[in-house]
CSV table of C-alpha atoms and ligand atoms in Angstrom, one decimal:
chain,number,residue,atom,x,y,z
A,1,MET,CA,-24.7,-15.7,13.7
A,2,PRO,CA,-23.4,-13.7,10.6
A,3,THR,CA,-22.5,-16.2,7.8
A,4,LYS,CA,-19.0,-14.7,7.1
A,5,LEU,CA,-17.0,-14.2,10.2
A,6,GLN,CA,-14.1,-11.7,10.4
A,7,ALA,CA,-10.7,-13.5,10.5
A,8,CYS,CA,-10.0,-12.7,14.1
A,9,THR,CA,-13.2,-14.2,15.1
A,10,GLU,CA,-12.8,-17.3,13.1
A,11,LEU,CA,-9.3,-18.0,14.7
A,12,LEU,CA,-11.1,-18.1,18.1
A,13,HIS,CA,-13.8,-20.5,17.2
A,14,GLY,CA,-12.1,-22.8,14.7
A,15,GLY,CA,-10.3,-26.0,15.6
A,16,ARG,CA,-12.2,-26.8,18.8
A,17,ASP,CA,-15.4,-28.5,19.5
A,18,PRO,CA,-16.2,-28.7,23.3
A,19,ALA,CA,-19.2,-30.9,22.8
A,20,ARG,CA,-16.9,-33.7,21.7
A,21,HIS,CA,-14.5,-33.3,24.5
A,22,TYR,CA,-16.5,-33.3,27.8
A,23,GLY,CA,-17.2,-29.5,27.4
A,24,MET,CA,-13.5,-28.6,27.5
A,25,VAL,CA,-13.1,-25.2,25.7
A,26,ASN,CA,-9.8,-26.3,24.3
A,27,THR,CA,-9.2,-29.5,22.3
A,28,PRO,CA,-7.3,-31.6,24.7
A,29,ILE,CA,-3.9,-33.2,24.2
A,30,TYR,CA,-4.5,-36.6,22.9
A,31,ARG,CA,-1.5,-39.0,23.2
A,32,GLY,CA,-1.7,-42.3,21.3
A,33,SER,CA,-0.6,-44.6,18.6
A,34,THR,CA,-3.4,-47.3,18.7
A,35,VAL,CA,-7.0,-46.2,18.2
A,36,LEU,CA,-9.3,-49.1,19.1
A,37,ALA,CA,-12.4,-50.1,17.3
A,38,ASN,CA,-15.3,-51.6,19.2
A,39,THR,CA,-16.6,-54.0,16.3
A,40,LEU,CA,-15.4,-55.3,13.1
A,41,GLU,CA,-18.0,-53.1,11.3
A,42,GLU,CA,-16.6,-50.0,12.9
A,43,TRP,CA,-13.0,-51.0,12.1
A,44,GLU,CA,-14.0,-51.6,8.5
A,45,SER,CA,-15.9,-48.4,8.2
A,46,ARG,CA,-12.8,-46.3,9.0
A,47,LYS,CA,-11.1,-47.4,5.9
A,48,GLN,CA,-10.8,-44.7,3.2
A,49,PRO,CA,-10.1,-45.4,-0.5
A,50,ASP,CA,-6.6,-43.8,-0.2
A,51,ASN,CA,-5.8,-44.8,3.2
A,52,PRO,CA,-6.7,-48.2,4.6
A,53,TYR,CA,-5.3,-47.4,8.0
A,54,ALA,CA,-7.0,-44.1,8.7
A,55,SER,CA,-7.2,-44.5,12.4
A,56,TYR,CA,-3.6,-44.6,13.7
A,57,GLY,CA,-1.7,-42.1,15.7
A,58,ARG,CA,0.7,-41.4,12.8
A,59,PHE,CA,-2.0,-39.9,10.7
A,60,GLY,CA,-3.0,-37.6,13.7
A,61,THR,CA,-5.1,-37.4,16.6
A,62,PRO,CA,-8.1,-35.0,17.4
A,63,THR,CA,-5.4,-32.6,18.6
A,64,THR,CA,-3.6,-32.7,15.3
A,65,HIS,CA,-6.6,-32.4,13.3
A,66,ALA,CA,-7.9,-29.4,15.3
A,67,LEU,CA,-4.7,-27.5,14.2
A,68,GLU,CA,-4.9,-28.7,10.6
A,69,GLU,CA,-8.5,-27.6,10.3
A,70,LEU,CA,-7.8,-24.3,11.9
A,71,VAL,CA,-4.8,-23.4,9.7
A,72,ALA,CA,-6.5,-24.6,6.5
A,73,ASN,CA,-9.3,-22.3,7.3
A,74,MET,CA,-7.2,-19.3,8.0
A,75,GLU,CA,-5.1,-19.8,4.9
A,76,GLY,CA,-8.3,-20.3,2.9
A,77,GLY,CA,-7.0,-23.7,1.4
A,78,TYR,CA,-8.5,-27.1,1.2
A,79,ARG,CA,-6.6,-29.1,3.8
A,80,SER,CA,-3.5,-28.8,5.9
A,81,LEU,CA,-0.8,-31.0,7.3
A,82,VAL,CA,1.5,-30.5,10.3
A,83,PHE,CA,5.2,-31.1,10.1
A,84,PRO,CA,7.9,-31.2,13.0
A,85,SER,CA,9.4,-27.8,11.9
A,86,GLY,CA,8.9,-25.0,9.4
A,87,LEU,CA,11.8,-26.3,7.3
A,88,ALA,CA,10.2,-29.8,7.2
A,89,ALA,CA,7.0,-28.3,6.0
A,90,CYS,CA,9.0,-26.5,3.2
A,91,THR,CA,11.1,-29.4,2.1
A,92,HIS,CA,8.4,-32.1,2.4
A,93,ALA,CA,5.9,-29.9,0.5
A,94,ILE,CA,8.5,-29.6,-2.3
A,95,LEU,CA,9.2,-33.3,-2.3
A,96,SER,CA,5.5,-34.1,-2.5
A,97,VAL,CA,5.3,-32.5,-6.0
A,98,VAL,CA,8.6,-33.0,-7.7
A,99,ARG,CA,9.8,-36.0,-9.7
A,100,SER,CA,13.2,-36.9,-11.0
A,101,GLY,CA,14.1,-34.8,-14.2
A,102,ASP,CA,12.0,-31.9,-13.0
A,103,HIS,CA,13.0,-28.2,-12.9
A,104,VAL,CA,12.2,-26.1,-10.0
A,105,LEU,CA,12.3,-22.3,-9.9
A,106,LEU,CA,13.0,-20.5,-6.6
A,107,PRO,CA,13.4,-16.7,-5.8
A,108,ASP,CA,16.9,-15.7,-5.1
A,109,SER,CA,15.8,-14.2,-1.8
A,110,VAL,CA,14.5,-17.5,-0.6
A,111,TYR,CA,14.9,-18.7,3.1
A,112,GLY,CA,18.6,-20.0,3.3
A,113,PRO,CA,17.9,-23.6,4.5
A,114,THR,CA,15.4,-23.9,1.6
A,115,ARG,CA,18.0,-22.8,-0.8
A,116,ALA,CA,20.5,-25.3,0.4
A,117,PHE,CA,17.9,-28.1,0.3
A,118,ALA,CA,17.1,-27.1,-3.3
A,119,GLN,CA,20.6,-26.9,-4.5
A,120,GLU,CA,22.0,-29.9,-2.7
A,121,THR,CA,19.4,-32.5,-1.8
A,122,LEU,CA,17.1,-32.0,-4.8
A,123,ALA,CA,20.1,-32.3,-7.0
A,124,ARG,CA,20.9,-35.8,-5.7
A,125,PHE,CA,17.4,-36.9,-7.0
A,126,ASN,CA,18.1,-35.4,-10.4
A,127,ILE,CA,15.9,-32.4,-9.9
A,128,GLU,CA,17.4,-29.1,-11.1
A,129,ALA,CA,16.9,-25.9,-8.9
A,130,GLU,CA,17.3,-22.6,-10.6
A,131,PHE,CA,16.9,-19.2,-9.1
A,132,TYR,CA,15.1,-16.1,-10.4
A,133,ALA,CA,15.3,-12.4,-9.3
A,134,ALA,CA,12.6,-11.7,-6.7
A,135,ASN,CA,11.3,-8.7,-8.7
A,136,VAL,CA,10.9,-10.8,-11.9
A,137,GLY,CA,7.0,-10.6,-12.0
A,138,ALA,CA,5.5,-11.9,-15.3
A,139,GLY,CA,9.0,-12.1,-16.6
A,140,ILE,CA,9.3,-15.5,-15.0
A,141,SER,CA,8.0,-16.8,-18.3
A,142,ALA,CA,11.5,-16.6,-19.7
A,143,GLN,CA,12.7,-19.0,-17.2
A,144,LEU,CA,9.8,-21.5,-17.3
A,145,ARG,CA,10.6,-24.8,-19.2
A,146,ALA,CA,8.7,-27.8,-20.3
A,147,ASN,CA,9.7,-29.7,-17.3
A,148,THR,CA,9.3,-26.8,-14.8
A,149,ARG,CA,7.1,-28.5,-12.1
A,150,LEU,CA,7.2,-26.1,-9.4
A,151,VAL,CA,7.7,-22.2,-9.1
A,152,TYR,CA,8.4,-21.4,-5.4
A,153,VAL,CA,7.6,-17.9,-3.9
A,154,GLU,CA,8.4,-16.2,-0.7
A,155,ALA,CA,7.5,-12.6,0.2
A,156,PRO,CA,9.0,-10.6,1.6
A,157,GLY,CA,12.2,-12.5,1.0
A,158,SER,CA,14.2,-13.8,3.9
A,159,GLY,CA,16.9,-11.4,5.2
A,160,THR,CA,16.4,-8.6,2.6
A,161,PHE,CA,12.6,-8.4,2.4
A,162,GLU,CA,12.1,-8.0,-1.4
A,163,MET,CA,8.4,-8.3,-2.4
A,164,GLN,CA,7.1,-10.3,-5.2
A,165,ASP,CA,4.3,-9.9,-7.7
A,166,ILE,CA,2.7,-13.3,-6.7
A,167,PRO,CA,-0.4,-13.2,-8.8
A,168,ALA,CA,1.8,-12.3,-12.0
A,169,ILE,CA,4.2,-15.1,-11.3
A,170,ALA,CA,1.4,-17.6,-10.6
A,171,GLU,CA,-0.5,-16.8,-13.8
A,172,GLN,CA,2.7,-17.6,-15.8
A,173,ALA,CA,3.5,-20.6,-13.8
A,174,HIS,CA,0.0,-22.2,-14.2
A,175,LYS,CA,0.1,-21.4,-18.0
A,176,ALA,CA,3.3,-23.6,-18.2
A,177,GLY,CA,1.6,-26.3,-16.1
A,178,ALA,CA,3.7,-25.8,-12.9
A,179,TYR,CA,2.5,-25.8,-9.3
A,180,VAL,CA,3.0,-22.5,-7.2
A,181,MET,CA,4.2,-22.9,-3.7
A,182,MET,CA,4.6,-20.2,-1.1
A,183,ASP,CA,6.5,-19.7,2.1
A,184,ASN,CA,3.9,-17.5,3.9
A,185,THR,CA,5.5,-17.3,7.2
A,186,TRP,CA,6.3,-13.5,7.4
A,187,ALA,CA,2.6,-12.4,6.9
A,188,THR,CA,0.9,-15.4,8.3
A,189,PRO,CA,-2.5,-16.4,6.8
A,190,LEU,CA,-4.0,-13.4,8.6
A,191,TYR,CA,-2.1,-10.8,6.5
A,192,PHE,CA,-1.6,-12.6,3.2
A,193,LYS,CA,-4.3,-15.0,1.6
A,194,PRO,CA,-2.3,-17.2,-0.6
A,195,PHE,CA,-4.9,-19.0,-2.3
A,196,GLU,CA,-6.7,-15.7,-3.4
A,197,HIS,CA,-3.4,-15.0,-5.3
A,198,GLY,CA,-2.8,-18.0,-7.4
A,199,VAL,CA,-0.8,-20.2,-4.8
A,200,ASP,CA,-1.4,-24.0,-4.7
A,201,ILE,CA,0.5,-25.0,-1.5
A,202,SER,CA,1.2,-22.6,1.1
A,203,VAL,CA,3.7,-23.2,4.0
A,204,GLN,CA,4.0,-21.7,7.4
A,205,ALA,CA,6.9,-22.0,9.8
A,206,ALA,CA,4.4,-22.1,12.7
A,207,THR,CA,7.4,-21.9,15.0
A,208,LYS,CA,7.2,-18.2,14.4
A,209,TYR,CA,3.9,-16.2,14.8
A,210,LEU,CA,1.6,-19.1,15.1
A,211,VAL,CA,3.1,-20.6,18.2
A,212,GLY,CA,4.3,-17.1,19.0
A,213,HIS,CA,6.1,-17.8,22.4
A,214,SER,CA,9.4,-19.3,21.1
A,215,ASP,CA,8.6,-22.6,22.9
A,216,ALA,CA,7.9,-25.0,20.1
A,217,LEU,CA,9.1,-25.9,16.5
A,218,LEU,CA,6.4,-26.8,14.1
A,219,GLY,CA,5.5,-26.3,10.4
A,220,VAL,CA,2.0,-26.5,8.5
A,221,ALA,CA,1.6,-26.9,4.8
A,222,THR,CA,-1.8,-26.2,3.2
A,223,ALA,CA,-2.9,-27.2,-0.3
A,224,ASN,CA,-5.8,-26.3,-2.5
A,225,GLN,CA,-8.0,-29.3,-3.7
A,226,ASP,CA,-5.8,-29.9,-6.8
A,227,ALA,CA,-2.5,-30.2,-5.0
A,228,TRP,CA,-3.9,-31.9,-1.8
A,229,PRO,CA,-3.6,-35.5,-2.9
A,230,LEU,CA,0.1,-35.0,-3.7
A,231,LEU,CA,0.8,-33.3,-0.5
A,232,ARG,CA,-1.0,-35.9,1.6
A,233,LYS,CA,0.6,-38.7,-0.3
A,234,GLY,CA,4.1,-37.3,0.0
A,235,ALA,CA,3.7,-36.4,3.7
A,236,HIS,CA,2.2,-39.7,4.8
A,237,ASP,CA,4.9,-41.7,3.0
A,238,PHE,CA,7.7,-40.0,4.9
A,239,GLY,CA,6.0,-41.0,8.1
A,240,GLN,CA,6.7,-37.8,10.3
A,241,THR,CA,4.6,-37.1,13.3
A,242,ILE,CA,4.5,-34.2,15.8
A,243,GLY,CA,4.0,-34.5,19.6
A,244,PRO,CA,0.6,-33.3,20.8
A,245,ASP,CA,2.1,-30.9,23.4
A,246,ASP,CA,3.6,-28.8,20.6
A,247,ILE,CA,0.5,-28.9,18.6
A,248,PHE,CA,-1.4,-27.7,21.6
A,249,LEU,CA,1.0,-24.8,22.0
A,250,ALA,CA,0.3,-23.8,18.4
A,251,LEU,CA,-3.4,-24.0,19.0
A,252,ARG,CA,-3.1,-21.8,22.0
A,253,GLY,CA,-0.9,-19.4,20.3
A,254,ILE,CA,-3.1,-18.9,17.3
A,255,ARG,CA,-6.0,-17.8,19.6
A,256,THR,CA,-4.0,-14.5,20.3
A,257,LEU,CA,-2.5,-14.2,16.9
A,258,SER,CA,-4.5,-11.4,15.6
A,259,LEU,CA,-3.8,-9.1,18.6
A,260,ARG,CA,-0.2,-10.0,18.8
A,261,LEU,CA,0.3,-9.4,15.0
A,262,GLN,CA,-1.2,-6.0,15.2
A,263,GLN,CA,1.2,-4.9,17.8
A,264,HIS,CA,4.2,-6.5,16.1
A,265,TRP,CA,3.2,-4.6,13.0
A,266,ASP,CA,2.7,-1.2,14.6
A,267,THR,CA,6.0,-1.5,16.7
A,268,GLY,CA,8.0,-2.8,13.6
A,269,VAL,CA,6.9,0.2,11.6
A,270,LYS,CA,7.7,2.6,14.4
A,271,LEU,CA,11.3,1.1,14.8
A,272,ALA,CA,11.8,1.0,11.1
A,273,SER,CA,10.8,4.5,10.7
A,274,MET,CA,13.1,5.8,13.5
A,275,LEU,CA,16.0,3.7,12.1
A,276,SER,CA,15.4,5.1,8.6
A,277,ARG,CA,16.3,8.6,9.8
A,278,HIS,CA,19.3,7.6,12.0
A,279,PRO,CA,22.7,8.7,10.5
A,280,LEU,CA,24.3,5.4,11.4
A,281,VAL,CA,21.7,3.4,9.3
A,282,ALA,CA,22.3,3.2,5.5
A,283,ARG,CA,19.2,1.4,4.6
A,284,VAL,CA,16.0,0.0,6.0
A,285,MET,CA,14.3,-3.0,4.4
A,286,HIS,CA,10.6,-3.1,5.4
A,287,PRO,CA,7.8,-3.2,2.6
A,288,ALA,CA,5.4,-1.2,4.8
A,289,LEU,CA,7.6,1.9,4.7
A,290,PRO,CA,6.4,4.1,1.9
A,291,GLU,CA,9.9,4.6,0.4
A,292,ASP,CA,10.5,0.8,0.2
A,293,PRO,CA,10.8,-0.6,-3.4
A,294,GLY,CA,8.3,-3.2,-2.5
A,295,HIS,CA,5.8,-1.0,-0.9
A,296,ALA,CA,3.3,-0.8,-3.9
A,297,LEU,CA,3.1,-4.7,-4.0
A,298,TRP,CA,2.7,-4.9,-0.3
A,299,LYS,CA,-0.1,-2.4,-0.2
A,300,ARG,CA,-1.9,-4.1,-3.1
A,301,ASP,CA,-1.8,-7.6,-1.9
A,302,PHE,CA,-1.2,-7.8,1.7
A,303,LEU,CA,-3.5,-6.9,4.7
A,304,GLY,CA,-0.8,-6.1,7.3
A,305,ALA,CA,2.9,-6.4,8.1
A,306,SER,CA,4.7,-8.4,10.7
A,307,GLY,CA,7.3,-7.2,13.0
A,308,LEU,CA,10.3,-8.5,11.1
A,309,PHE,CA,12.6,-6.4,8.9
A,310,ALA,CA,16.2,-5.6,8.4
A,311,ILE,CA,18.6,-2.6,8.4
A,312,GLU,CA,22.1,-2.1,6.8
A,313,LEU,CA,24.4,-0.1,9.0
A,314,GLN,CA,27.0,2.4,7.8
A,315,PRO,CA,30.3,0.7,7.3
A,316,MET,CA,32.0,0.4,10.6
A,317,SER,CA,34.6,-2.1,12.1
A,318,SER,CA,33.5,-5.1,13.9
A,319,ALA,CA,34.6,-3.4,17.2
A,320,ALA,CA,32.1,-0.6,16.7
A,321,PHE,CA,29.4,-3.0,15.5
A,322,SER,CA,30.0,-4.9,18.9
A,323,CYS,CA,29.4,-1.5,20.6
A,324,PHE,CA,26.0,-1.4,19.1
A,325,ILE,CA,24.9,-4.9,19.6
A,326,ASP,CA,26.3,-5.5,23.0
A,327,GLN,CA,24.8,-2.3,24.3
A,328,LEU,CA,21.1,-3.5,23.6
A,329,GLN,CA,19.2,-4.3,26.7
A,330,LEU,CA,15.9,-5.4,25.5
A,331,PHE,CA,16.8,-7.2,22.2
A,332,GLY,CA,18.1,-10.6,22.5
A,333,ILE,CA,20.7,-11.9,20.0
A,334,GLY,CA,19.4,-15.0,18.4
A,335,LEU,CA,17.7,-17.1,15.5
A,336,SER,CA,14.1,-17.5,14.8
A,337,TRP,CA,11.5,-14.7,15.3
A,338,GLY,CA,7.7,-14.4,15.9
A,339,GLY,CA,7.8,-14.8,19.7
A,340,TYR,CA,6.8,-12.1,22.2
A,341,GLU,CA,10.4,-11.1,22.7
A,342,SER,CA,12.5,-8.7,20.6
A,343,LEU,CA,15.5,-10.1,18.8
A,344,VAL,CA,18.4,-8.8,16.6
A,345,LEU,CA,20.3,-11.2,14.3
A,346,PRO,CA,23.7,-10.0,12.7
A,347,MET,CA,23.5,-11.4,9.2
A,348,GLY,CA,26.4,-12.0,6.6
A,349,ALA,CA,26.0,-10.6,3.1
A,350,PRO,CA,23.2,-12.2,1.3
A,351,THR,CA,23.7,-15.3,-0.8
A,352,ARG,CA,22.5,-14.6,-4.4
A,353,SER,CA,22.8,-16.5,-7.7
A,354,VAL,CA,21.1,-14.2,-10.2
A,355,SER,CA,20.5,-10.8,-8.7
A,356,PRO,CA,23.4,-9.4,-6.6
A,357,TYR,CA,22.5,-7.6,-3.4
A,358,PRO,CA,25.4,-5.4,-2.7
A,359,VAL,CA,25.9,-4.3,0.9
A,360,LYS,CA,28.8,-2.2,2.4
A,361,GLY,CA,27.8,-2.3,6.0
A,362,GLN,CA,26.5,-4.9,8.5
A,363,LEU,CA,23.1,-6.4,7.9
A,364,VAL,CA,21.0,-6.8,11.0
A,365,ARG,CA,17.6,-8.5,11.1
A,366,ILE,CA,15.3,-7.1,13.8
A,367,HIS,CA,12.2,-8.7,15.3
A,368,ALA,CA,9.9,-6.2,17.0
A,369,GLY,CA,8.4,-8.0,20.1
A,370,LEU,CA,5.5,-7.1,22.1
A,371,GLU,CA,7.4,-4.8,24.6
A,372,ASP,CA,6.2,-1.2,24.7
A,373,SER,CA,7.3,0.4,21.5
A,374,GLU,CA,8.7,3.4,23.2
A,375,ASP,CA,11.0,1.2,25.3
A,376,LEU,CA,12.3,-0.6,22.2
A,377,VAL,CA,12.9,2.8,20.3
A,378,ALA,CA,14.8,4.0,23.3
A,379,ASP,CA,16.9,0.8,23.6
A,380,LEU,CA,17.9,1.1,19.9
A,381,GLN,CA,18.7,4.7,20.1
A,382,GLN,CA,21.0,4.3,23.1
A,383,ALA,CA,22.8,1.4,21.6
A,384,LEU,CA,23.3,3.3,18.3
A,385,GLN,CA,24.5,6.3,20.5
A,386,ARG,CA,27.0,3.9,22.1
A,387,ALA,CA,28.3,2.9,18.6
A,388,SER,CA,28.7,6.6,17.7
A,389,ASP,CA,30.7,7.2,20.9
A,390,CYS,CA,33.0,4.3,20.1
A,391,LEU,CA,33.5,5.8,16.6
A,392,ALA,CA,34.2,9.3,18.0
A,393,VAL,CA,36.8,7.9,20.4
A,394,ALA,CA,38.4,5.7,17.8
A,395,PRO,CA,37.7,7.1,14.3
A,396,GLU,CA,39.6,4.1,12.7
A,397,MET,CA,36.6,2.0,13.7
A,398,ALA,CA,34.6,3.7,10.9
A,399,VAL,CA,36.5,1.8,8.3
A,400,SER,CA,34.9,-1.5,7.5
A,401,ALA,CA,36.9,-4.4,9.1
B,1,LIG,C1,12.2,-19.9,10.4
B,1,LIG,C2,11.8,-20.1,8.9
B,1,LIG,C3,11.6,-21.2,8.3
B,1,LIG,C4,11.8,-22.7,9.0
B,1,LIG,O1,11.1,-22.8,10.4
B,1,LIG,P1,11.8,-23.8,11.3
B,1,LIG,O2,10.6,-24.0,12.3
B,1,LIG,O3,12.9,-22.9,12.1
B,1,LIG,O4,12.3,-24.9,10.8
B,1,LIG,C5,11.0,-21.4,7.1
B,1,LIG,N1,10.8,-20.2,6.3
B,1,LIG,C6,11.1,-19.0,6.9
B,1,LIG,C7,10.7,-17.9,6.1
B,1,LIG,C8,11.4,-18.9,8.2
B,1,LIG,O5,11.7,-17.7,8.6
């Protein structure tokens, strides 16, 4: 066998060991709290220096460990831990490194619930969250303080898809003695290798592409060797566990991740290109488009793009906007993304603390699913045509409501 396997091969062969499970191809669903030992000697032998109760369902079962091992390998980190949702992975990974009196830096384009957690919940523990412009690069040094414990990155940013110069930010953060944590959900570990770019802890909302079928909520945090003891201690102390069925769904989803992502990427770029030429579309936010301000960074650091991007429509009334959204046949209206099905999400103006993101028209987030790309192009075109027809019949609809 070749010593270094391609990523898509690794994700088919990792996290399973048929010889240990009666030849079953997939790691079975283990249910259980108690794990019995046969002898006192076996019981004592399970104890680890940092965990005297290593065999107990709360610390995971073979099903849990299969997923953790597979994701750690994909991300290129040391070890992983699963959490009951993507947000739980973000917040608990943050809590595992910060202490009272610390200062934390987050990008202005960070995922909204992570922003809320940092501003409200961390503040209750005397931890100060400050935001920085997503495009800050090495300029982050001006915001680093003696008590900065953590610099959080997320690229592209949620909702508006700004890219970040992660290696430049990580270099400055490490010089100042801070950890670097990344939300790597958009690219997945297949299209961005966080630990090769200076990240210490990488978080996945596995709910999205890893699970891939919109049927389970799950998060995974992966640490390098240096940050692992903190992450493990923080996570174990909170006592969260995840049902084995959801973990099984994530393991199953990952087996097809590379095929699915290729099509999400391809279709997403096709839709974004068509939309960028449409007269009702004011702006497309997608780092894989050559004209996108983040394109050069995406090309330098990323190995691919997912199917999630956003558009800003020309200003129109909410009635005309409804004409567009309600006319869509193949795109569902809903939260989350990363499943096989296409989605649109009408978004409000982005919340920003330090780098205003002015929008005049409606922002719409689009997730390109696995339907035929020509069908999706046609669906968006006919819905935009419907909005044009509404505007022609009632020109006052063009005025932003
Ligand atoms: C969805 C999402 C999360 C949270 O995942 P949940 O499983 O819904 O809690 C975190 N970060 C990003 C970038 C997301 O898109």
